[in-house]
Structure formats: structure tokens, C-alpha cells
């Protein structure tokens, strides 16, 4: 079975949908753990295709008290250090690396969102927490999706995986690829770091359509990375190949930076989920639809272009598409067929499905 580059976006969505239903692979599911799946998250220097945050279910419900929006680094600095009793904010919070006025802005933002209490005493702003911010993250899993792993794609991906393993920001690093009809999956013959796991999706049987994810098997089990220890950030790679390290430049990433970055990634995953792909596409086009995929037997719906009679990519589904036609104005008036028009309905549907993955907040 072959896979075109144009279908990588579709494969990525299928991997996310599969992970949401089946993570972790095998029969090792812990009922006290909830998997939050998102896509296209990472750091300034590295973005992962799929991110899976394994969260303690009870702690995740405590996190839900703080709302569905992510807490950025400034807000996290406030809510994580807010005291149980009224305290002047400069006594309660650690000394920042930037002016205190930015801290005051974060305090006011937190109060506006209802996740912190503040009061004015003379010229001083005092604060106290409403709830303790929970330690809800158990593990962070990074997945790179390459349905058609050609030799050139494998070489490029090997360097990225080596970077992930050296940094140790994620607890596990995986490569997900589509099954073939080969006796030995080609991905196993590639020169990837042994610490990375390999997940093969789709049974590759005759007649199986490209991208079909009927089953998944672990072709190589990953090693758990040392996320609590210093990591190595590779800055420059030698030109003599991945085994030539003579000219490599690198720097160390301390554990505190890794902890803060993992939390920031998890917060973004909590807010966005993987269905946020619709935010960068054009569901307001009259040709945009969501269609259920019968190939994997799931209830998930994926984007479909009626004009092209296929699943479109995120890059081509834009206002510059020659097939783009905005919804007629009467679709968005008089609540026909539902308030806001079909494009708005698509966003609401995906938002509801994203919300169902989050446990209800604790009372």
C-alpha cells in the first residue's frame, strides 16, 4: 500500500482519532488515566505531529475548574503560587525575570477569568487562590506521522527523532506509519534511534484503501526517556551523516525548563485538542463537509471536499482554493438550516466532541 504526500494530513487526523480511542496500544489501559490528544504542538525549534498527554483523571477534573482555555506561562506563574490566604502579590509570587507590571497584568487577567481572587488594600493588590492548581500530567507522548516512509523522508525524520531523544522533553517518542504488504515493514529497516517506538497502522491487506486504520500494532517498543534529567538540545548537525558527530553543536536544557515547557505543551493540548484543524480551514465553503469514515468503524468524522470528491489537505482548504465558494448569505440568515449556517455548525460539532474528552470539573 502506498501513500501520497497529499494524504499526510488525513493520516495525521486518523492517527489522532485512533489514539483518542485506543491509547495506550495493547491491553494496558488504566481507567484512572485519561488521554488528551492534540496535533502540531511543541517548542519554538520543534513541532510534533501528534501529542498525547496522559493525565490523572481526578486531577484533570480539578484542572477543569480553571476553564477550557489554556493557561499561558504568566497565568501559570500566578495560579500555581497563589496563597491560600490574602497576601500582597509581591510577597506571594516569586521574583520575576521581567518588570512587576507584567505580573500585575497577569493577576488581573486571572481575576477576570474567575480563577483567582483579588482585592485592593490601600495601594496594594492582594490575592488568594480559589483552587490549588493540580499536578495533572502523568506523561507526554510525541508521535511523528509518516504514512509513506520513503528513503529521503526517513533520513530527514531520523535527525528529528534523534533531536527528540537527546532533549528528552517527551516521556516517549514514536513514529507512526501506514502498513504495507511487505513481510518486514520498511520502517524497521530505517536507521532511527532505538529509543523511538514504531507504530504501524492499517492492516495492509489486499483492497485496504490508503490511510485505512483498521488495526494498529507496535512494531518496536519505545524506551522511556529521562524527562527529569538535563537534556541535550542539538543546535547544529554535522554534514557527514547522522553518525558523524564531530562537528555537532549542542547546549543543555535544564530540568526546570523541561518541566515548564511540558506543562505549557499540555495546557495547549488541553485547550486545542486535535479537532482544532477546522480553525485553519474553510468550513464556510459550500463544498466543505464532515463525513464519517467507514474504514475504521469509528464514529469520527473527517473533512471532505464535495467539489474535489476527496478528503482535502489543510493547506489547500483555504480562501485561495479555486474551488472555494462562500456559503450563500441566505444559509446564514433566518436560522437556516441551523443558526449561523453549516460552517458554524461544523465548528460547534467539533467543539462538542472536543469537550466530551474533558472530564467535568470537580464541584
PDB file of N, CA, C and O in Angstrom, residues 74-133:
ATOM      1  N   UNK A  74       2.498  33.117  32.018  1.00  0.00           N
ATOM      2  CA  UNK A  74       2.262  34.154  33.026  1.00  0.00           C
ATOM      3  C   UNK A  74       1.127  33.761  33.964  1.00  0.00           C
ATOM      4  O   UNK A  74       1.232  33.930  35.186  1.00  0.00           O
ATOM      5  N   UNK A  75       0.040  33.239  33.406  1.00  0.00           N
ATOM      6  CA  UNK A  75      -1.072  32.817  34.253  1.00  0.00           C
ATOM      7  C   UNK A  75      -0.688  31.636  35.130  1.00  0.00           C
ATOM      8  O   UNK A  75      -1.091  31.553  36.291  1.00  0.00           O
ATOM      9  N   UNK A  76       0.083  30.725  34.576  1.00  0.00           N
ATOM     10  CA  UNK A  76       0.528  29.585  35.383  1.00  0.00           C
ATOM     11  C   UNK A  76       1.381  30.047  36.554  1.00  0.00           C
ATOM     12  O   UNK A  76       1.266  29.522  37.672  1.00  0.00           O
ATOM     13  N   UNK A  77       2.230  31.037  36.316  1.00  0.00           N
ATOM     14  CA  UNK A  77       3.056  31.556  37.397  1.00  0.00           C
ATOM     15  C   UNK A  77       2.230  32.161  38.526  1.00  0.00           C
ATOM     16  O   UNK A  77       2.633  32.117  39.697  1.00  0.00           O
ATOM     17  N   UNK A  78       1.069  32.695  38.183  1.00  0.00           N
ATOM     18  CA  UNK A  78       0.203  33.298  39.191  1.00  0.00           C
ATOM     19  C   UNK A  78      -0.602  32.239  39.932  1.00  0.00           C
ATOM     20  O   UNK A  78      -0.593  32.177  41.168  1.00  0.00           O
ATOM     21  N   UNK A  79      -1.328  31.376  39.196  1.00  0.00           N
ATOM     22  CA  UNK A  79      -2.235  30.440  39.866  1.00  0.00           C
ATOM     23  C   UNK A  79      -1.472  29.353  40.619  1.00  0.00           C
ATOM     24  O   UNK A  79      -1.969  28.839  41.637  1.00  0.00           O
ATOM     25  N   UNK A  80      -0.297  29.000  40.160  1.00  0.00           N
ATOM     26  CA  UNK A  80       0.461  27.948  40.849  1.00  0.00           C
ATOM     27  C   UNK A  80       1.066  28.436  42.155  1.00  0.00           C
ATOM     28  O   UNK A  80       1.354  27.624  43.050  1.00  0.00           O
ATOM     29  N   UNK A  81       1.284  29.743  42.289  1.00  0.00           N
ATOM     30  CA  UNK A  81       1.905  30.280  43.503  1.00  0.00           C
ATOM     31  C   UNK A  81       0.943  31.102  44.349  1.00  0.00           C
ATOM     32  O   UNK A  81       1.332  31.632  45.386  1.00  0.00           O
ATOM     33  N   UNK A  82      -0.291  31.208  43.918  1.00  0.00           N
ATOM     34  CA  UNK A  82      -1.258  31.985  44.701  1.00  0.00           C
ATOM     35  C   UNK A  82      -1.452  31.332  46.073  1.00  0.00           C
ATOM     36  O   UNK A  82      -1.652  30.123  46.164  1.00  0.00           O
ATOM     37  N   UNK A  83      -1.424  32.112  47.144  1.00  0.00           N
ATOM     38  CA  UNK A  83      -1.538  31.547  48.500  1.00  0.00           C
ATOM     39  C   UNK A  83      -2.984  31.277  48.892  1.00  0.00           C
ATOM     40  O   UNK A  83      -3.934  31.756  48.260  1.00  0.00           O
ATOM     41  N   UNK A  84      -3.148  30.502  49.926  1.00  0.00           N
ATOM     42  CA  UNK A  84      -4.491  30.186  50.424  1.00  0.00           C
ATOM     43  C   UNK A  84      -5.098  31.351  51.183  1.00  0.00           C
ATOM     44  O   UNK A  84      -6.323  31.450  51.301  1.00  0.00           O
ATOM     45  N   UNK A  85      -4.284  32.256  51.717  1.00  0.00           N
ATOM     46  CA  UNK A  85      -4.758  33.422  52.465  1.00  0.00           C
ATOM     47  C   UNK A  85      -4.368  34.696  51.728  1.00  0.00           C
ATOM     48  O   UNK A  85      -3.416  34.722  50.948  1.00  0.00           O
ATOM     49  N   UNK A  86      -5.116  35.768  52.010  1.00  0.00           N
ATOM     50  CA  UNK A  86      -4.857  37.039  51.343  1.00  0.00           C
ATOM     51  C   UNK A  86      -3.428  37.504  51.596  1.00  0.00           C
ATOM     52  O   UNK A  86      -2.966  37.551  52.740  1.00  0.00           O
ATOM     53  N   UNK A  87      -2.719  37.797  50.494  1.00  0.00           N
ATOM     54  CA  UNK A  87      -1.314  38.210  50.576  1.00  0.00           C
ATOM     55  C   UNK A  87      -1.034  39.218  49.470  1.00  0.00           C
ATOM     56  O   UNK A  87      -1.571  39.108  48.362  1.00  0.00           O
ATOM     57  N   UNK A  88      -0.211  40.205  49.796  1.00  0.00           N
ATOM     58  CA  UNK A  88       0.238  41.145  48.770  1.00  0.00           C
ATOM     59  C   UNK A  88       0.927  40.357  47.660  1.00  0.00           C
ATOM     60  O   UNK A  88       1.731  39.469  47.914  1.00  0.00           O
ATOM     61  N   UNK A  89       0.571  40.662  46.426  1.00  0.00           N
ATOM     62  CA  UNK A  89       1.018  39.820  45.312  1.00  0.00           C
ATOM     63  C   UNK A  89       2.532  39.739  45.209  1.00  0.00           C
ATOM     64  O   UNK A  89       3.095  38.714  44.803  1.00  0.00           O
ATOM     65  N   UNK A  90       3.247  40.799  45.619  1.00  0.00           N
ATOM     66  CA  UNK A  90       4.713  40.774  45.509  1.00  0.00           C
ATOM     67  C   UNK A  90       5.352  39.920  46.592  1.00  0.00           C
ATOM     68  O   UNK A  90       6.490  39.477  46.450  1.00  0.00           O
ATOM     69  N   UNK A  91       4.623  39.685  47.674  1.00  0.00           N
ATOM     70  CA  UNK A  91       5.099  38.751  48.697  1.00  0.00           C
ATOM     71  C   UNK A  91       4.714  37.324  48.365  1.00  0.00           C
ATOM     72  O   UNK A  91       5.398  36.370  48.774  1.00  0.00           O
ATOM     73  N   UNK A  92       3.622  37.160  47.613  1.00  0.00           N
ATOM     74  CA  UNK A  92       3.118  35.806  47.329  1.00  0.00           C
ATOM     75  C   UNK A  92       3.821  35.149  46.158  1.00  0.00           C
ATOM     76  O   UNK A  92       4.030  33.929  46.157  1.00  0.00           O
ATOM     77  N   UNK A  93       4.204  35.936  45.161  1.00  0.00           N
ATOM     78  CA  UNK A  93       4.734  35.373  43.923  1.00  0.00           C
ATOM     79  C   UNK A  93       6.245  35.492  43.875  1.00  0.00           C
ATOM     80  O   UNK A  93       6.826  36.438  44.430  1.00  0.00           O
ATOM     81  N   UNK A  94       6.916  34.551  43.215  1.00  0.00           N
ATOM     82  CA  UNK A  94       8.378  34.609  43.128  1.00  0.00           C
ATOM     83  C   UNK A  94       8.845  35.806  42.304  1.00  0.00           C
ATOM     84  O   UNK A  94       8.108  36.319  41.454  1.00  0.00           O
ATOM     85  N   UNK A  95      10.041  36.253  42.576  1.00  0.00           N
ATOM     86  CA  UNK A  95      10.619  37.393  41.852  1.00  0.00           C
ATOM     87  C   UNK A  95      10.695  37.066  40.367  1.00  0.00           C
ATOM     88  O   UNK A  95      11.294  36.078  39.958  1.00  0.00           O
ATOM     89  N   UNK A  96      10.071  37.903  39.527  1.00  0.00           N
ATOM     90  CA  UNK A  96      10.082  37.608  38.087  1.00  0.00           C
ATOM     91  C   UNK A  96      11.373  38.055  37.419  1.00  0.00           C
ATOM     92  O   UNK A  96      12.152  38.825  37.993  1.00  0.00           O
ATOM     93  N   UNK A  97      11.571  37.561  36.196  1.00  0.00           N
ATOM     94  CA  UNK A  97      12.731  37.978  35.414  1.00  0.00           C
ATOM     95  C   UNK A  97      12.397  39.173  34.537  1.00  0.00           C
ATOM     96  O   UNK A  97      13.184  39.558  33.685  1.00  0.00           O
ATOM     97  N   UNK A  98      11.237  39.758  34.747  1.00  0.00           N
ATOM     98  CA  UNK A  98      10.767  40.905  33.976  1.00  0.00           C
ATOM     99  C   UNK A  98      10.047  41.838  34.947  1.00  0.00           C
ATOM    100  O   UNK A  98       9.799  41.487  36.111  1.00  0.00           O
ATOM    101  N   UNK A  99       9.700  43.044  34.519  1.00  0.00           N
ATOM    102  CA  UNK A  99       9.089  44.018  35.448  1.00  0.00           C
ATOM    103  C   UNK A  99       7.804  43.509  36.089  1.00  0.00           C
ATOM    104  O   UNK A  99       7.036  42.763  35.487  1.00  0.00           O
ATOM    105  N   UNK A 100       7.556  43.956  37.315  1.00  0.00           N
ATOM    106  CA  UNK A 100       6.389  43.532  38.074  1.00  0.00           C
ATOM    107  C   UNK A 100       5.082  43.949  37.414  1.00  0.00           C
ATOM    108  O   UNK A 100       4.025  43.368  37.677  1.00  0.00           O
ATOM    109  N   UNK A 101       5.126  44.979  36.554  1.00  0.00           N
ATOM    110  CA  UNK A 101       3.872  45.416  35.935  1.00  0.00           C
ATOM    111  C   UNK A 101       3.257  44.310  35.079  1.00  0.00           C
ATOM    112  O   UNK A 101       2.035  44.226  34.948  1.00  0.00           O
ATOM    113  N   UNK A 102       4.118  43.454  34.506  1.00  0.00           N
ATOM    114  CA  UNK A 102       3.590  42.336  33.726  1.00  0.00           C
ATOM    115  C   UNK A 102       2.947  41.289  34.624  1.00  0.00           C
ATOM    116  O   UNK A 102       1.985  40.607  34.227  1.00  0.00           O
ATOM    117  N   UNK A 103       3.469  41.164  35.837  1.00  0.00           N
ATOM    118  CA  UNK A 103       2.862  40.251  36.801  1.00  0.00           C
ATOM    119  C   UNK A 103       1.485  40.780  37.203  1.00  0.00           C
ATOM    120  O   UNK A 103       0.515  40.017  37.312  1.00  0.00           O
ATOM    121  N   UNK A 104       1.404  42.099  37.440  1.00  0.00           N
ATOM    122  CA  UNK A 104       0.105  42.687  37.788  1.00  0.00           C
ATOM    123  C   UNK A 104      -0.921  42.448  36.681  1.00  0.00           C
ATOM    124  O   UNK A 104      -2.097  42.152  36.951  1.00  0.00           O
ATOM    125  N   UNK A 105      -0.481  42.571  35.422  1.00  0.00           N
ATOM    126  CA  UNK A 105      -1.388  42.310  34.308  1.00  0.00           C
ATOM    127  C   UNK A 105      -1.891  40.863  34.338  1.00  0.00           C
ATOM    128  O   UNK A 105      -3.078  40.599  34.090  1.00  0.00           O
ATOM    129  N   UNK A 106      -0.990  39.919  34.643  1.00  0.00           N
ATOM    130  CA  UNK A 106      -1.388  38.514  34.717  1.00  0.00           C
ATOM    131  C   UNK A 106      -2.354  38.282  35.870  1.00  0.00           C
ATOM    132  O   UNK A 106      -3.299  37.494  35.751  1.00  0.00           O
ATOM    133  N   UNK A 107      -2.132  38.959  36.995  1.00  0.00           N
ATOM    134  CA  UNK A 107      -3.044  38.842  38.138  1.00  0.00           C
ATOM    135  C   UNK A 107      -4.436  39.313  37.753  1.00  0.00           C
ATOM    136  O   UNK A 107      -5.447  38.660  38.058  1.00  0.00           O
ATOM    137  N   UNK A 108      -4.513  40.454  37.058  1.00  0.00           N
ATOM    138  CA  UNK A 108      -5.822  40.969  36.643  1.00  0.00           C
ATOM    139  C   UNK A 108      -6.478  40.041  35.616  1.00  0.00           C
ATOM    140  O   UNK A 108      -7.703  39.838  35.650  1.00  0.00           O
ATOM    141  N   UNK A 109      -5.694  39.473  34.707  1.00  0.00           N
ATOM    142  CA  UNK A 109      -6.263  38.540  33.722  1.00  0.00           C
ATOM    143  C   UNK A 109      -6.832  37.311  34.412  1.00  0.00           C
ATOM    144  O   UNK A 109      -7.899  36.799  34.038  1.00  0.00           O
ATOM    145  N   UNK A 110      -6.100  36.813  35.399  1.00  0.00           N
ATOM    146  CA  UNK A 110      -6.577  35.645  36.136  1.00  0.00           C
ATOM    147  C   UNK A 110      -7.866  35.964  36.882  1.00  0.00           C
ATOM    148  O   UNK A 110      -8.801  35.151  36.922  1.00  0.00           O
ATOM    149  N   UNK A 111      -7.938  37.155  37.466  1.00  0.00           N
ATOM    150  CA  UNK A 111      -9.156  37.552  38.173  1.00  0.00           C
ATOM    151  C   UNK A 111     -10.320  37.700  37.200  1.00  0.00           C
ATOM    152  O   UNK A 111     -11.455  37.300  37.500  1.00  0.00           O
ATOM    153  N   UNK A 112     -10.053  38.268  36.024  1.00  0.00           N
ATOM    154  CA  UNK A 112     -11.109  38.427  35.018  1.00  0.00           C
ATOM    155  C   UNK A 112     -11.653  37.079  34.556  1.00  0.00           C
ATOM    156  O   UNK A 112     -12.836  36.967  34.202  1.00  0.00           O
ATOM    157  N   UNK A 113     -10.808  36.068  34.539  1.00  0.00           N
ATOM    158  CA  UNK A 113     -11.245  34.731  34.129  1.00  0.00           C
ATOM    159  C   UNK A 113     -11.886  33.942  35.266  1.00  0.00           C
ATOM    160  O   UNK A 113     -12.357  32.823  35.076  1.00  0.00           O
ATOM    161  N   UNK A 114     -11.881  34.522  36.458  1.00  0.00           N
ATOM    162  CA  UNK A 114     -12.530  33.875  37.586  1.00  0.00           C
ATOM    163  C   UNK A 114     -11.749  32.732  38.190  1.00  0.00           C
ATOM    164  O   UNK A 114     -12.327  31.869  38.853  1.00  0.00           O
ATOM    165  N   UNK A 115     -10.429  32.703  37.996  1.00  0.00           N
ATOM    166  CA  UNK A 115      -9.617  31.614  38.531  1.00  0.00           C
ATOM    167  C   UNK A 115      -8.721  32.075  39.676  1.00  0.00           C
ATOM    168  O   UNK A 115      -7.862  31.333  40.144  1.00  0.00           O
ATOM    169  N   UNK A 116      -8.945  33.322  40.138  1.00  0.00           N
ATOM    170  CA  UNK A 116      -8.146  33.904  41.209  1.00  0.00           C
ATOM    171  C   UNK A 116      -8.984  34.996  41.868  1.00  0.00           C
ATOM    172  O   UNK A 116      -9.816  35.637  41.215  1.00  0.00           O
ATOM    173  N   UNK A 117      -8.777  35.210  43.166  1.00  0.00           N
ATOM    174  CA  UNK A 117      -9.464  36.275  43.871  1.00  0.00           C
ATOM    175  C   UNK A 117      -8.482  37.406  44.168  1.00  0.00           C
ATOM    176  O   UNK A 117      -7.336  37.151  44.561  1.00  0.00           O
ATOM    177  N   UNK A 118      -8.921  38.635  43.966  1.00  0.00           N
ATOM    178  CA  UNK A 118      -8.066  39.792  44.264  1.00  0.00           C
ATOM    179  C   UNK A 118      -8.880  40.824  45.044  1.00  0.00           C
ATOM    180  O   UNK A 118     -10.117  40.851  44.994  1.00  0.00           O
ATOM    181  N   UNK A 119      -8.162  41.680  45.763  1.00  0.00           N
ATOM    182  CA  UNK A 119      -8.788  42.807  46.443  1.00  0.00           C
ATOM    183  C   UNK A 119      -7.749  43.919  46.594  1.00  0.00           C
ATOM    184  O   UNK A 119      -6.542  43.668  46.554  1.00  0.00           O
ATOM    185  N   UNK A 120      -8.233  45.138  46.745  1.00  0.00           N
ATOM    186  CA  UNK A 120      -7.366  46.299  46.886  1.00  0.00           C
ATOM    187  C   UNK A 120      -7.305  46.689  48.350  1.00  0.00           C
ATOM    188  O   UNK A 120      -8.345  46.908  48.997  1.00  0.00           O
ATOM    189  N   UNK A 121      -6.123  46.766  48.901  1.00  0.00           N
ATOM    190  CA  UNK A 121      -5.894  47.225  50.270  1.00  0.00           C
ATOM    191  C   UNK A 121      -4.926  48.400  50.217  1.00  0.00           C
ATOM    192  O   UNK A 121      -3.722  48.206  50.082  1.00  0.00           O
ATOM    193  N   UNK A 122      -5.499  49.617  50.294  1.00  0.00           N
ATOM    194  CA  UNK A 122      -4.656  50.791  50.122  1.00  0.00           C
ATOM    195  C   UNK A 122      -4.142  50.837  48.696  1.00  0.00           C
ATOM    196  O   UNK A 122      -4.913  50.778  47.731  1.00  0.00           O
ATOM    197  N   UNK A 123      -2.841  50.928  48.545  1.00  0.00           N
ATOM    198  CA  UNK A 123      -2.220  50.922  47.219  1.00  0.00           C
ATOM    199  C   UNK A 123      -1.751  49.531  46.813  1.00  0.00           C
ATOM    200  O   UNK A 123      -1.062  49.394  45.806  1.00  0.00           O
ATOM    201  N   UNK A 124      -2.121  48.551  47.585  1.00  0.00           N
ATOM    202  CA  UNK A 124      -1.618  47.207  47.338  1.00  0.00           C
ATOM    203  C   UNK A 124      -2.723  46.291  46.804  1.00  0.00           C
ATOM    204  O   UNK A 124      -3.872  46.360  47.247  1.00  0.00           O
ATOM    205  N   UNK A 125      -2.332  45.427  45.860  1.00  0.00           N
ATOM    206  CA  UNK A 125      -3.228  44.408  45.341  1.00  0.00           C
ATOM    207  C   UNK A 125      -2.920  43.096  46.052  1.00  0.00           C
ATOM    208  O   UNK A 125      -1.788  42.600  45.995  1.00  0.00           O
ATOM    209  N   UNK A 126      -3.916  42.567  46.738  1.00  0.00           N
ATOM    210  CA  UNK A 126      -3.751  41.290  47.413  1.00  0.00           C
ATOM    211  C   UNK A 126      -4.490  40.201  46.625  1.00  0.00           C
ATOM    212  O   UNK A 126      -5.462  40.468  45.915  1.00  0.00           O
ATOM    213  N   UNK A 127      -4.009  38.998  46.780  1.00  0.00           N
ATOM    214  CA  UNK A 127      -4.628  37.883  46.050  1.00  0.00           C
ATOM    215  C   UNK A 127      -4.668  36.642  46.922  1.00  0.00           C
ATOM    216  O   UNK A 127      -3.937  36.535  47.915  1.00  0.00           O
ATOM    217  N   UNK A 128      -5.537  35.752  46.553  1.00  0.00           N
ATOM    218  CA  UNK A 128      -5.556  34.414  47.143  1.00  0.00           C
ATOM    219  C   UNK A 128      -6.160  33.466  46.114  1.00  0.00           C
ATOM    220  O   UNK A 128      -6.927  33.870  45.239  1.00  0.00           O
ATOM    221  N   UNK A 129      -5.798  32.228  46.227  1.00  0.00           N
ATOM    222  CA  UNK A 129      -6.234  31.247  45.241  1.00  0.00           C
ATOM    223  C   UNK A 129      -7.681  30.830  45.503  1.00  0.00           C
ATOM    224  O   UNK A 129      -8.159  30.865  46.643  1.00  0.00           O
ATOM    225  N   UNK A 130      -8.344  30.423  44.440  1.00  0.00           N
ATOM    226  CA  UNK A 130      -9.664  29.806  44.565  1.00  0.00           C
ATOM    227  C   UNK A 130      -9.525  28.298  44.685  1.00  0.00           C
ATOM    228  O   UNK A 130     -10.275  27.653  45.416  1.00  0.00           O
ATOM    229  N   UNK A 131      -8.571  27.735  43.926  1.00  0.00           N
ATOM    230  CA  UNK A 131      -8.273  26.312  43.984  1.00  0.00           C
ATOM    231  C   UNK A 131      -6.774  26.136  43.781  1.00  0.00           C
ATOM    232  O   UNK A 131      -6.103  26.961  43.146  1.00  0.00           O
ATOM    233  N   UNK A 132      -6.253  25.065  44.311  1.00  0.00           N
ATOM    234  CA  UNK A 132      -4.858  24.722  44.058  1.00  0.00           C
ATOM    235  C   UNK A 132      -4.733  24.140  42.650  1.00  0.00           C
ATOM    236  O   UNK A 132      -5.543  23.301  42.251  1.00  0.00           O
ATOM    237  N   UNK A 133      -3.747  24.615  41.911  1.00  0.00           N
ATOM    238  CA  UNK A 133      -3.542  24.074  40.570  1.00  0.00           C
ATOM    239  C   UNK A 133      -3.008  22.648  40.699  1.00  0.00           C
ATOM    240  O   UNK A 133      -2.002  22.415  41.372  1.00  0.00           O
TER     241      UNK A 133
END
